[in-house]
CSV table of C-alpha atoms in Angstrom, one decimal:
chain,number,residue,atom,x,y,z
A,1,MET,CA,-77.9,-190.2,-124.3
A,2,THR,CA,-75.1,-192.3,-125.6
A,3,MET,CA,-74.9,-192.9,-129.3
A,4,ALA,CA,-74.7,-196.5,-130.6
A,5,VAL,CA,-74.5,-198.4,-133.9
A,6,ILE,CA,-76.0,-201.8,-134.4
A,7,ASP,CA,-74.6,-204.6,-136.5
A,8,ALA,CA,-76.7,-207.0,-138.6
A,9,CYS,CA,-76.2,-210.0,-136.4
A,10,CYS,CA,-77.3,-208.2,-133.3
A,11,LEU,CA,-80.3,-206.6,-135.1
A,12,ILE,CA,-81.4,-210.0,-136.5
A,13,ASP,CA,-81.2,-211.5,-133.0
A,14,LEU,CA,-83.4,-208.8,-131.6
A,15,LEU,CA,-85.9,-208.9,-134.5
A,16,ALA,CA,-86.2,-212.7,-133.9
A,17,SER,CA,-87.3,-211.9,-130.3
A,18,GLY,CA,-90.4,-210.1,-131.5
A,19,TYR,CA,-89.5,-207.3,-129.0
A,20,ALA,CA,-86.8,-205.4,-130.9
A,21,GLU,CA,-88.4,-202.0,-130.5
A,22,VAL,CA,-88.9,-202.2,-126.8
A,23,ILE,CA,-85.5,-203.8,-126.2
A,24,LEU,CA,-83.7,-201.1,-128.2
A,25,SER,CA,-85.8,-198.4,-126.6
A,26,THR,CA,-85.1,-199.4,-123.0
A,27,ALA,CA,-81.4,-199.9,-123.6
A,28,GLY,CA,-80.5,-196.2,-123.0
A,29,TYR,CA,-78.9,-195.5,-126.4
A,30,VAL,CA,-79.7,-193.5,-129.5
A,31,TRP,CA,-79.4,-196.2,-132.2
A,32,HIS,CA,-77.9,-195.7,-135.6
A,33,LEU,CA,-78.3,-198.1,-138.5
A,34,PRO,CA,-75.6,-198.0,-141.1
A,35,VAL,CA,-76.8,-198.3,-144.7
A,36,ALA,CA,-74.6,-201.4,-145.1
A,37,VAL,CA,-76.3,-203.1,-142.2
A,38,GLN,CA,-79.7,-202.2,-143.6
A,39,ARG,CA,-78.8,-203.9,-146.9
A,40,GLU,CA,-77.6,-207.0,-145.0
A,41,VAL,CA,-80.8,-207.5,-143.0
A,42,GLN,CA,-82.9,-208.9,-145.7
A,43,TYR,CA,-84.8,-211.7,-144.1
A,44,VAL,CA,-85.8,-212.8,-140.6
A,45,ARG,CA,-87.3,-216.1,-139.5
A,46,ARG,CA,-90.8,-216.3,-138.0
A,47,HIS,CA,-92.7,-219.2,-136.6
A,48,ASP,CA,-95.0,-220.8,-139.2
A,49,PRO,CA,-98.5,-220.4,-137.9
A,50,THR,CA,-99.7,-223.3,-140.0
A,51,GLN,CA,-97.1,-225.9,-138.8
A,52,CYS,CA,-96.0,-226.1,-135.2
A,53,GLY,CA,-92.2,-226.4,-135.0
A,54,ARG,CA,-91.6,-224.9,-138.4
A,55,TRP,CA,-90.5,-221.5,-139.4
A,56,LEU,CA,-90.7,-219.2,-142.4
A,57,ALA,CA,-88.2,-216.7,-143.9
A,58,VAL,CA,-89.9,-213.4,-144.3
A,59,ALA,CA,-88.7,-210.1,-145.6
A,60,ALA,CA,-87.2,-207.9,-142.9
A,61,ASP,CA,-89.1,-204.6,-142.5
A,62,LEU,CA,-87.0,-202.1,-140.6
A,63,SER,CA,-89.3,-199.2,-141.5
A,64,PRO,CA,-91.4,-199.4,-138.3
A,65,LEU,CA,-88.2,-199.0,-136.2
A,66,VAL,CA,-87.0,-196.1,-138.4
A,67,SER,CA,-90.4,-194.5,-138.4
A,68,ALA,CA,-90.7,-194.8,-134.6
A,69,GLY,CA,-87.3,-193.1,-134.3
A,70,VAL,CA,-85.7,-196.1,-132.7
A,71,LEU,CA,-83.1,-196.5,-135.6
A,72,HIS,CA,-81.5,-193.6,-137.4
A,73,ALA,CA,-79.9,-194.3,-140.8
A,74,CYS,CA,-76.2,-193.3,-141.1
A,75,GLN,CA,-73.2,-193.7,-143.4
A,76,PRO,CA,-69.7,-192.4,-143.6
A,77,GLU,CA,-69.7,-188.7,-144.1
A,78,ASN,CA,-66.0,-187.7,-144.7
A,79,ASP,CA,-62.7,-188.9,-146.0
A,80,ASP,CA,-61.5,-190.0,-142.5
A,81,GLU,CA,-64.6,-192.2,-142.1
A,82,LEU,CA,-64.1,-193.7,-145.6
A,83,ALA,CA,-60.5,-194.5,-144.8
A,84,LEU,CA,-61.6,-196.2,-141.6
A,85,LEU,CA,-64.2,-198.1,-143.5
A,86,THR,CA,-61.6,-199.3,-146.0
A,87,ARG,CA,-59.3,-200.4,-143.2
A,88,TYR,CA,-62.1,-202.4,-141.5
A,89,ALA,CA,-63.3,-203.8,-144.8
A,90,ALA,CA,-60.0,-205.5,-145.1
A,91,ILE,CA,-60.6,-207.2,-141.8
A,92,PHE,CA,-64.2,-208.2,-142.0
A,93,ARG,CA,-66.2,-210.1,-144.7
A,94,SER,CA,-69.2,-208.0,-143.8
A,95,ASP,CA,-69.6,-204.4,-145.1
A,96,GLY,CA,-72.0,-203.9,-142.2
A,97,GLU,CA,-69.4,-204.8,-139.5
A,98,ALA,CA,-66.8,-202.7,-141.3
A,99,MET,CA,-69.2,-199.7,-141.4
A,100,CYS,CA,-70.2,-200.1,-137.8
A,101,MET,CA,-66.6,-200.2,-136.6
A,102,ALA,CA,-65.5,-197.3,-138.8
A,103,LEU,CA,-68.4,-195.1,-137.6
A,104,ALA,CA,-68.0,-196.1,-134.0
A,105,GLU,CA,-64.3,-195.3,-134.0
A,106,SER,CA,-64.7,-192.0,-135.8
A,107,ARG,CA,-67.7,-190.8,-133.8
A,108,GLY,CA,-67.1,-192.4,-130.4
A,109,TRP,CA,-70.2,-194.6,-130.6
A,110,VAL,CA,-70.9,-197.9,-128.8
A,111,VAL,CA,-71.1,-200.9,-131.1
A,112,ALA,CA,-73.8,-203.6,-130.6
A,113,THR,CA,-72.7,-206.9,-132.1
A,114,ASP,CA,-72.7,-210.6,-131.3
A,115,ASP,CA,-69.8,-211.4,-133.6
A,116,ARG,CA,-66.8,-212.6,-131.5
A,117,LYS,CA,-64.2,-211.3,-133.9
A,118,ALA,CA,-65.8,-207.9,-134.1
A,119,ILE,CA,-66.0,-207.8,-130.3
A,120,ARG,CA,-62.3,-208.7,-130.0
A,121,ILE,CA,-61.2,-206.2,-132.6
A,122,GLY,CA,-63.4,-203.5,-131.3
A,123,GLN,CA,-62.2,-203.9,-127.8
A,124,GLY,CA,-58.6,-203.9,-129.1
A,125,ALA,CA,-59.4,-200.6,-130.8
A,126,GLY,CA,-60.7,-199.1,-127.5
A,127,LEU,CA,-64.3,-199.2,-128.6
A,128,THR,CA,-67.2,-200.0,-126.2
A,129,MET,CA,-69.0,-203.1,-127.3
A,130,ILE,CA,-72.4,-204.4,-126.2
A,131,SER,CA,-74.1,-207.7,-127.2
A,132,CYS,CA,-77.6,-209.0,-127.6
A,133,PRO,CA,-77.5,-210.8,-124.2
A,134,GLU,CA,-76.6,-207.5,-122.5
A,135,LEU,CA,-79.4,-205.6,-124.3
A,136,VAL,CA,-82.0,-208.3,-123.4
A,137,LYS,CA,-80.9,-208.2,-119.8
A,138,ILE,CA,-81.3,-204.4,-119.6
A,139,TRP,CA,-84.8,-204.8,-121.1
A,140,ALA,CA,-85.6,-207.6,-118.6
A,141,ASP,CA,-84.4,-205.6,-115.7
A,142,THR,CA,-86.3,-202.5,-116.8
A,143,ALA,CA,-89.5,-204.0,-118.2
A,144,ARG,CA,-89.7,-207.0,-115.8
A,145,PRO,CA,-91.5,-209.3,-118.3
A,146,THR,CA,-93.0,-212.5,-116.9
A,147,ASP,CA,-90.8,-215.6,-116.8
A,148,VAL,CA,-92.9,-217.0,-119.7
A,149,VAL,CA,-92.3,-214.0,-121.9
A,150,LEU,CA,-88.6,-213.8,-121.1
A,151,ARG,CA,-88.1,-217.5,-121.9
A,152,THR,CA,-90.0,-217.1,-125.1
A,153,VAL,CA,-87.8,-214.1,-126.1
A,154,LEU,CA,-84.6,-216.1,-125.4
A,155,ARG,CA,-85.9,-219.2,-127.1
A,156,ASP,CA,-87.0,-217.3,-130.2
A,157,ILE,CA,-83.6,-215.6,-130.5
A,158,GLN,CA,-81.9,-219.0,-130.2
A,159,LEU,CA,-84.3,-220.8,-132.6
A,160,LEU,CA,-85.2,-218.1,-135.1
A,161,ALA,CA,-81.9,-216.2,-135.2
A,162,GLN,CA,-79.9,-219.3,-134.4
A,163,PHE,CA,-77.9,-217.4,-131.8
A,164,THR,CA,-76.8,-218.7,-128.4
A,165,PRO,CA,-74.4,-216.7,-126.4
A,166,ASN,CA,-70.9,-217.9,-126.2
A,167,PRO,CA,-69.7,-218.7,-122.6
A,168,SER,CA,-67.2,-215.8,-122.9
A,169,MET,CA,-70.0,-213.3,-123.4
A,170,PRO,CA,-71.3,-211.0,-120.7
A,171,GLN,CA,-74.6,-212.2,-119.4
A,172,TYR,CA,-74.1,-215.8,-120.6
A,173,ALA,CA,-74.8,-217.3,-117.2
A,174,TRP,CA,-77.8,-215.0,-116.8
A,175,TRP,CA,-79.2,-216.1,-120.2
A,176,MET,CA,-78.7,-219.8,-119.6
A,177,SER,CA,-80.2,-219.6,-116.1
A,178,ARG,CA,-83.5,-218.2,-117.5
A,179,LEU,CA,-84.0,-221.3,-119.8
A,180,PRO,CA,-85.3,-224.5,-118.3
């Protein structure tokens, strides 16, 4: 299987869906979670069960994904990776993005991110990039959820993670066509 590293923005989007484990599991990658990303993913939004249309910020718990073997912790392991991390840290405000890019470049991994700047820079560096819409589409094609479940997943990502694909992203048209 292909190795991949996931950035905080993409992970938060998938966590908001309520289907992160199955989406990541069906994508066909061995997922790595940089320690910097783990530090950045502190809270996720969930629907408030007591008030319709409201949400709550709850502590993010990544331990079920780690325990299930879906995410594997990682960090720079040598001077070359630390040098790449320093180079990317000068480009990005996020330590998580910098660590994802450094590890992916050093180890030949795929990068999962929804950040347009990270996608542009990663592609410029010759990295393979994948986004939340692409991961959700793989899951939808593989698991074949009902239209109601798929719409709920897409809406929850948009509402709770506050992510809507940019028209330039792969699968934008697919995503938008699944919403009424």
